[in-house]
mmCIF file of C-alpha atoms in Angstrom:
data_model
loop_
_atom_site.group_PDB
_atom_site.id
_atom_site.type_symbol
_atom_site.label_atom_id
_atom_site.label_comp_id
_atom_site.label_asym_id
_atom_site.label_seq_id
_atom_site.Cartn_x
_atom_site.Cartn_y
_atom_site.Cartn_z
ATOM 1 C CA UNK A 13 -2.101 -0.360 51.022
ATOM 2 C CA UNK A 14 -3.756 0.036 54.397
ATOM 3 C CA UNK A 15 -6.221 2.760 55.301
ATOM 4 C CA UNK A 16 -4.522 5.590 57.202
ATOM 5 C CA UNK A 17 -6.089 7.145 60.268
ATOM 6 C CA UNK A 18 -6.929 10.773 59.389
ATOM 7 C CA UNK A 19 -5.510 12.112 62.665
ATOM 8 C CA UNK A 20 -2.117 10.550 61.899
ATOM 9 C CA UNK A 21 -2.045 12.095 58.433
ATOM 10 C CA UNK A 22 -3.069 15.501 59.777
ATOM 11 C CA UNK A 23 -0.413 15.441 62.506
ATOM 12 C CA UNK A 24 2.361 14.454 60.085
ATOM 13 C CA UNK A 25 1.296 17.196 57.654
ATOM 14 C CA UNK A 26 1.230 19.792 60.414
ATOM 15 C CA UNK A 27 4.600 18.702 61.827
ATOM 16 C CA UNK A 28 6.158 18.695 58.361
ATOM 17 C CA UNK A 29 4.808 22.173 57.703
ATOM 18 C CA UNK A 30 6.369 23.392 60.945
ATOM 19 C CA UNK A 31 9.561 21.314 61.131
ATOM 20 C CA UNK A 32 10.479 20.716 57.478
ATOM 21 C CA UNK A 33 11.895 17.864 55.411
ATOM 22 C CA UNK A 34 14.871 17.141 57.680
ATOM 23 C CA UNK A 35 12.451 16.426 60.554
ATOM 24 C CA UNK A 36 10.467 14.071 58.325
ATOM 25 C CA UNK A 37 13.602 12.218 57.236
ATOM 26 C CA UNK A 38 14.654 11.717 60.881
ATOM 27 C CA UNK A 39 11.182 10.488 61.851
ATOM 28 C CA UNK A 40 11.169 7.923 59.049
ATOM 29 C CA UNK A 41 14.718 6.833 59.902
ATOM 30 C CA UNK A 42 13.670 6.345 63.542
ATOM 31 C CA UNK A 43 10.271 4.713 62.921
ATOM 32 C CA UNK A 44 10.817 2.808 59.679
ATOM 33 C CA UNK A 45 14.524 2.118 59.166
ATOM 34 C CA UNK A 46 13.665 -0.503 56.541
ATOM 35 C CA UNK A 47 12.058 2.111 54.294
ATOM 36 C CA UNK A 48 14.732 4.679 55.125
ATOM 37 C CA UNK A 49 17.428 2.269 53.913
ATOM 38 C CA UNK A 50 15.658 1.451 50.621
ATOM 39 C CA UNK A 51 13.218 4.276 49.884
ATOM 40 C CA UNK A 52 13.253 7.730 48.377
ATOM 41 C CA UNK A 53 14.341 9.840 51.329
ATOM 42 C CA UNK A 54 14.298 13.141 49.419
ATOM 43 C CA UNK A 55 10.691 12.776 48.313
ATOM 44 C CA UNK A 56 8.435 14.286 51.016
ATOM 45 C CA UNK A 57 5.272 12.639 49.679
ATOM 46 C CA UNK A 58 6.778 9.150 49.815
ATOM 47 C CA UNK A 59 8.348 9.816 53.206
ATOM 48 C CA UNK A 60 4.995 10.983 54.592
ATOM 49 C CA UNK A 61 3.287 7.897 53.178
ATOM 50 C CA UNK A 62 5.906 5.597 54.724
ATOM 51 C CA UNK A 63 5.545 7.278 58.116
ATOM 52 C CA UNK A 64 1.728 7.214 57.931
ATOM 53 C CA UNK A 65 1.714 3.488 57.190
ATOM 54 C CA UNK A 66 4.194 2.699 59.961
ATOM 55 C CA UNK A 67 2.357 4.766 62.568
ATOM 56 C CA UNK A 68 -1.060 3.396 61.502
ATOM 57 C CA UNK A 69 -0.172 -0.282 61.212
ATOM 58 C CA UNK A 70 3.112 -0.798 63.026
ATOM 59 C CA UNK A 71 4.455 -2.337 59.794
ATOM 60 C CA UNK A 72 6.857 -0.921 57.225
ATOM 61 C CA UNK A 73 5.396 0.201 53.915
ATOM 62 C CA UNK A 74 8.035 -2.064 52.338
ATOM 63 C CA UNK A 75 6.137 -5.077 53.689
ATOM 64 C CA UNK A 76 3.004 -3.999 51.850
ATOM 65 C CA UNK A 77 4.914 -3.229 48.655
ATOM 66 C CA UNK A 78 6.585 -6.637 48.534
ATOM 67 C CA UNK A 79 3.481 -8.744 49.095
ATOM 68 C CA UNK A 80 2.745 -11.182 46.277
ATOM 69 C CA UNK A 81 0.880 -9.478 43.487
ATOM 70 C CA UNK A 82 -2.625 -10.646 42.671
ATOM 71 C CA UNK A 83 -2.835 -12.787 39.537
ATOM 72 C CA UNK A 84 -4.847 -11.137 36.782
ATOM 73 C CA UNK A 85 -6.631 -12.779 33.872
ATOM 74 C CA UNK A 86 -5.217 -10.235 31.439
ATOM 75 C CA UNK A 87 -1.837 -8.966 30.307
ATOM 76 C CA UNK A 88 -0.627 -5.459 30.960
ATOM 77 C CA UNK A 89 0.849 -3.649 27.992
ATOM 78 C CA UNK A 90 2.892 -0.596 28.880
ATOM 79 C CA UNK A 91 3.031 1.917 26.045
ATOM 80 C CA UNK A 92 5.015 5.120 26.382
ATOM 81 C CA UNK A 93 4.216 8.021 24.095
ATOM 82 C CA UNK A 94 7.243 9.960 22.958
ATOM 83 C CA UNK A 95 7.520 13.193 21.008
ATOM 84 C CA UNK A 96 10.609 14.640 19.373
ATOM 85 C CA UNK A 97 12.259 16.998 21.858
ATOM 86 C CA UNK A 98 11.562 20.104 19.773
ATOM 87 C CA UNK A 99 7.846 19.261 19.574
ATOM 88 C CA UNK A 100 7.660 18.503 23.295
ATOM 89 C CA UNK A 101 9.301 21.839 24.139
ATOM 90 C CA UNK A 102 6.943 23.673 21.779
ATOM 91 C CA UNK A 103 3.952 21.965 23.416
ATOM 92 C CA UNK A 104 5.205 22.807 26.927
ATOM 93 C CA UNK A 105 5.800 26.445 26.025
ATOM 94 C CA UNK A 106 2.346 26.694 24.446
ATOM 95 C CA UNK A 107 0.732 25.060 27.487
ATOM 96 C CA UNK A 108 2.410 27.504 29.878
ATOM 97 C CA UNK A 109 1.267 30.440 27.728
ATOM 98 C CA UNK A 110 -2.279 29.034 27.680
ATOM 99 C CA UNK A 111 -2.256 28.593 31.484
ATOM 100 C CA UNK A 112 -1.158 32.209 31.919
ATOM 101 C CA UNK A 113 -3.929 33.407 29.596
ATOM 102 C CA UNK A 114 -6.435 31.257 31.509
ATOM 103 C CA UNK A 115 -5.629 33.035 34.793
ATOM 104 C CA UNK A 116 -2.751 31.212 36.474
ATOM 105 C CA UNK A 117 -1.376 34.464 37.896
ATOM 106 C CA UNK A 118 -4.747 35.309 39.485
ATOM 107 C CA UNK A 119 -4.933 31.810 40.959
ATOM 108 C CA UNK A 120 -1.454 32.203 42.446
ATOM 109 C CA UNK A 121 -2.364 35.609 43.924
ATOM 110 C CA UNK A 122 -5.294 34.001 45.749
ATOM 111 C CA UNK A 123 -3.035 31.227 47.057
ATOM 112 C CA UNK A 124 -0.212 33.548 48.164
ATOM 113 C CA UNK A 125 -1.175 33.363 51.877
ATOM 114 C CA UNK A 126 -0.642 29.586 51.682
ATOM 115 C CA UNK A 127 2.555 29.578 49.618
ATOM 116 C CA UNK A 128 4.517 27.614 52.246
ATOM 117 C CA UNK A 129 2.274 24.555 51.818
ATOM 118 C CA UNK A 130 4.052 21.586 50.284
ATOM 119 C CA UNK A 131 1.404 21.237 47.566
ATOM 120 C CA UNK A 132 2.261 24.743 46.333
ATOM 121 C CA UNK A 133 5.996 24.096 46.057
ATOM 122 C CA UNK A 134 5.566 22.984 42.463
ATOM 123 C CA UNK A 135 6.495 24.309 39.051
ATOM 124 C CA UNK A 136 4.378 27.314 38.157
ATOM 125 C CA UNK A 137 3.452 28.313 41.664
ATOM 126 C CA UNK A 138 7.004 28.786 42.964
ATOM 127 C CA UNK A 139 8.051 31.029 40.106
ATOM 128 C CA UNK A 140 4.932 33.189 40.263
ATOM 129 C CA UNK A 141 5.228 33.526 44.047
ATOM 130 C CA UNK A 142 8.738 34.845 43.308
ATOM 131 C CA UNK A 143 7.225 37.374 40.912
ATOM 132 C CA UNK A 144 4.604 38.472 43.459
ATOM 133 C CA UNK A 145 7.234 39.246 46.124
ATOM 134 C CA UNK A 146 9.255 41.246 43.604
ATOM 135 C CA UNK A 147 12.091 38.806 42.979
ATOM 136 C CA UNK A 148 11.270 38.300 39.287
ATOM 137 C CA UNK A 149 9.677 40.304 36.484
ATOM 138 C CA UNK A 150 6.607 38.469 35.155
ATOM 139 C CA UNK A 151 8.204 37.661 31.783
ATOM 140 C CA UNK A 152 11.204 36.089 33.552
ATOM 141 C CA UNK A 153 8.950 34.077 35.872
ATOM 142 C CA UNK A 154 7.014 32.715 32.877
ATOM 143 C CA UNK A 155 10.241 31.798 31.063
ATOM 144 C CA UNK A 156 11.538 30.016 34.179
ATOM 145 C CA UNK A 157 8.256 28.082 34.427
ATOM 146 C CA UNK A 158 8.843 26.880 30.864
ATOM 147 C CA UNK A 159 12.439 25.896 31.602
ATOM 148 C CA UNK A 160 11.525 24.106 34.841
ATOM 149 C CA UNK A 161 8.642 22.290 33.146
ATOM 150 C CA UNK A 162 10.946 21.100 30.356
ATOM 151 C CA UNK A 163 13.449 19.880 32.962
ATOM 152 C CA UNK A 164 10.643 18.110 34.845
ATOM 153 C CA UNK A 165 9.503 16.414 31.624
ATOM 154 C CA UNK A 166 13.083 15.263 30.994
ATOM 155 C CA UNK A 167 13.270 13.755 34.509
ATOM 156 C CA UNK A 168 9.955 11.988 33.925
ATOM 157 C CA UNK A 169 11.206 10.489 30.673
ATOM 158 C CA UNK A 170 14.424 9.354 32.364
ATOM 159 C CA UNK A 171 12.335 7.694 35.083
ATOM 160 C CA UNK A 172 9.980 5.928 32.668
ATOM 161 C CA UNK A 173 12.815 4.830 30.361
ATOM 162 C CA UNK A 174 14.142 2.705 33.245
ATOM 163 C CA UNK A 175 11.115 0.432 32.864
ATOM 164 C CA UNK A 176 12.178 -2.088 30.237
ATOM 165 C CA UNK A 177 8.579 -3.292 29.784
ATOM 166 C CA UNK A 178 7.487 0.020 28.253
ATOM 167 C CA UNK A 179 7.152 -0.027 24.481
ATOM 168 C CA UNK A 180 7.779 3.437 23.071
ATOM 169 C CA UNK A 181 6.097 5.034 20.070
ATOM 170 C CA UNK A 182 4.874 8.370 18.789
ATOM 171 C CA UNK A 183 1.423 9.503 19.961
ATOM 172 C CA UNK A 184 -0.276 8.263 16.812
ATOM 173 C CA UNK A 185 -3.483 6.245 17.182
ATOM 174 C CA UNK A 186 -2.695 3.768 14.408
ATOM 175 C CA UNK A 187 0.835 3.117 15.706
ATOM 176 C CA UNK A 188 -0.455 2.532 19.238
ATOM 177 C CA UNK A 189 -3.081 0.087 17.944
ATOM 178 C CA UNK A 190 -0.387 -1.797 15.988
ATOM 179 C CA UNK A 191 1.629 -2.157 19.192
ATOM 180 C CA UNK A 192 -1.420 -3.410 21.089
ATOM 181 C CA UNK A 193 -2.400 -5.851 18.350
ATOM 182 C CA UNK A 194 1.182 -7.049 18.050
ATOM 183 C CA UNK A 195 1.392 -7.844 21.748
ATOM 184 C CA UNK A 196 -0.037 -11.360 21.503
ATOM 185 C CA UNK A 197 -0.758 -11.647 17.784
ATOM 186 C CA UNK A 198 -4.534 -11.401 18.190
ATOM 187 C CA UNK A 199 -6.666 -8.715 16.654
ATOM 188 C CA UNK A 200 -8.358 -6.561 19.279
ATOM 189 C CA UNK A 201 -11.551 -4.676 18.768
ATOM 190 C CA UNK A 202 -11.072 -0.960 18.299
ATOM 191 C CA UNK A 203 -12.386 0.799 21.435
ATOM 192 C CA UNK A 204 -12.996 3.981 19.438
ATOM 193 C CA UNK A 205 -14.629 2.141 16.510
ATOM 194 C CA UNK A 206 -12.191 3.533 13.937
#
C-alpha cells in the first residue's frame, strides 16, 4: 500500500468528524467508484483508507489490492483457535469484569469530552458513555458491554469461517503443533522447546 500524505488523512478525519459517514460514502462514490462498487461501504475505516489512497495516488485502492502477490519461500498455515460457546462467553464476561476492576470507567470518564471521535464508538466506550449521561445504570451498561462483545465475537467467527484455508482446533498447544507438523508431513522444531 502506498504512503499517505498526512495532510490528506487529517482532512478526511476532520471532515468525517464534522460531516459523518454519509458524507464519506458519497466522497468515495465520487472519487473511487471502483472501490465503492466492490468495497465495504458501511465500514468507515475502510472507506477512509480507500479515499486516502485515491486522493494521494490518483489510483483506486482496488488496484493495489489486486497486484500480483510476492512469491514467498515458505507456506502459510492458517490456524483458527475455537472455544466452545459457553467457554467463550465465560471468558468474555470475565474479561469485561476484569476491565471494569482495572479502571475502564475512569478511563471513559477522562475520554468523555472526546466521545464523538470514531475511535471511541466501540464496544465498552459507547455503553459507558451512555451510563455517564444517565441513560443506563452502571450494572446495565456492563451487562450490555458483555452482550455486545459476545455478538462481536460471533461476527468475527462468522467472518473467519468464510476462509476455507483456516484449519480450526481448540487452543491447545499440542493440538496446534500436530496441525503444523501435519501440514507438509515434516517434523518442525518446537519454538517453545517443549
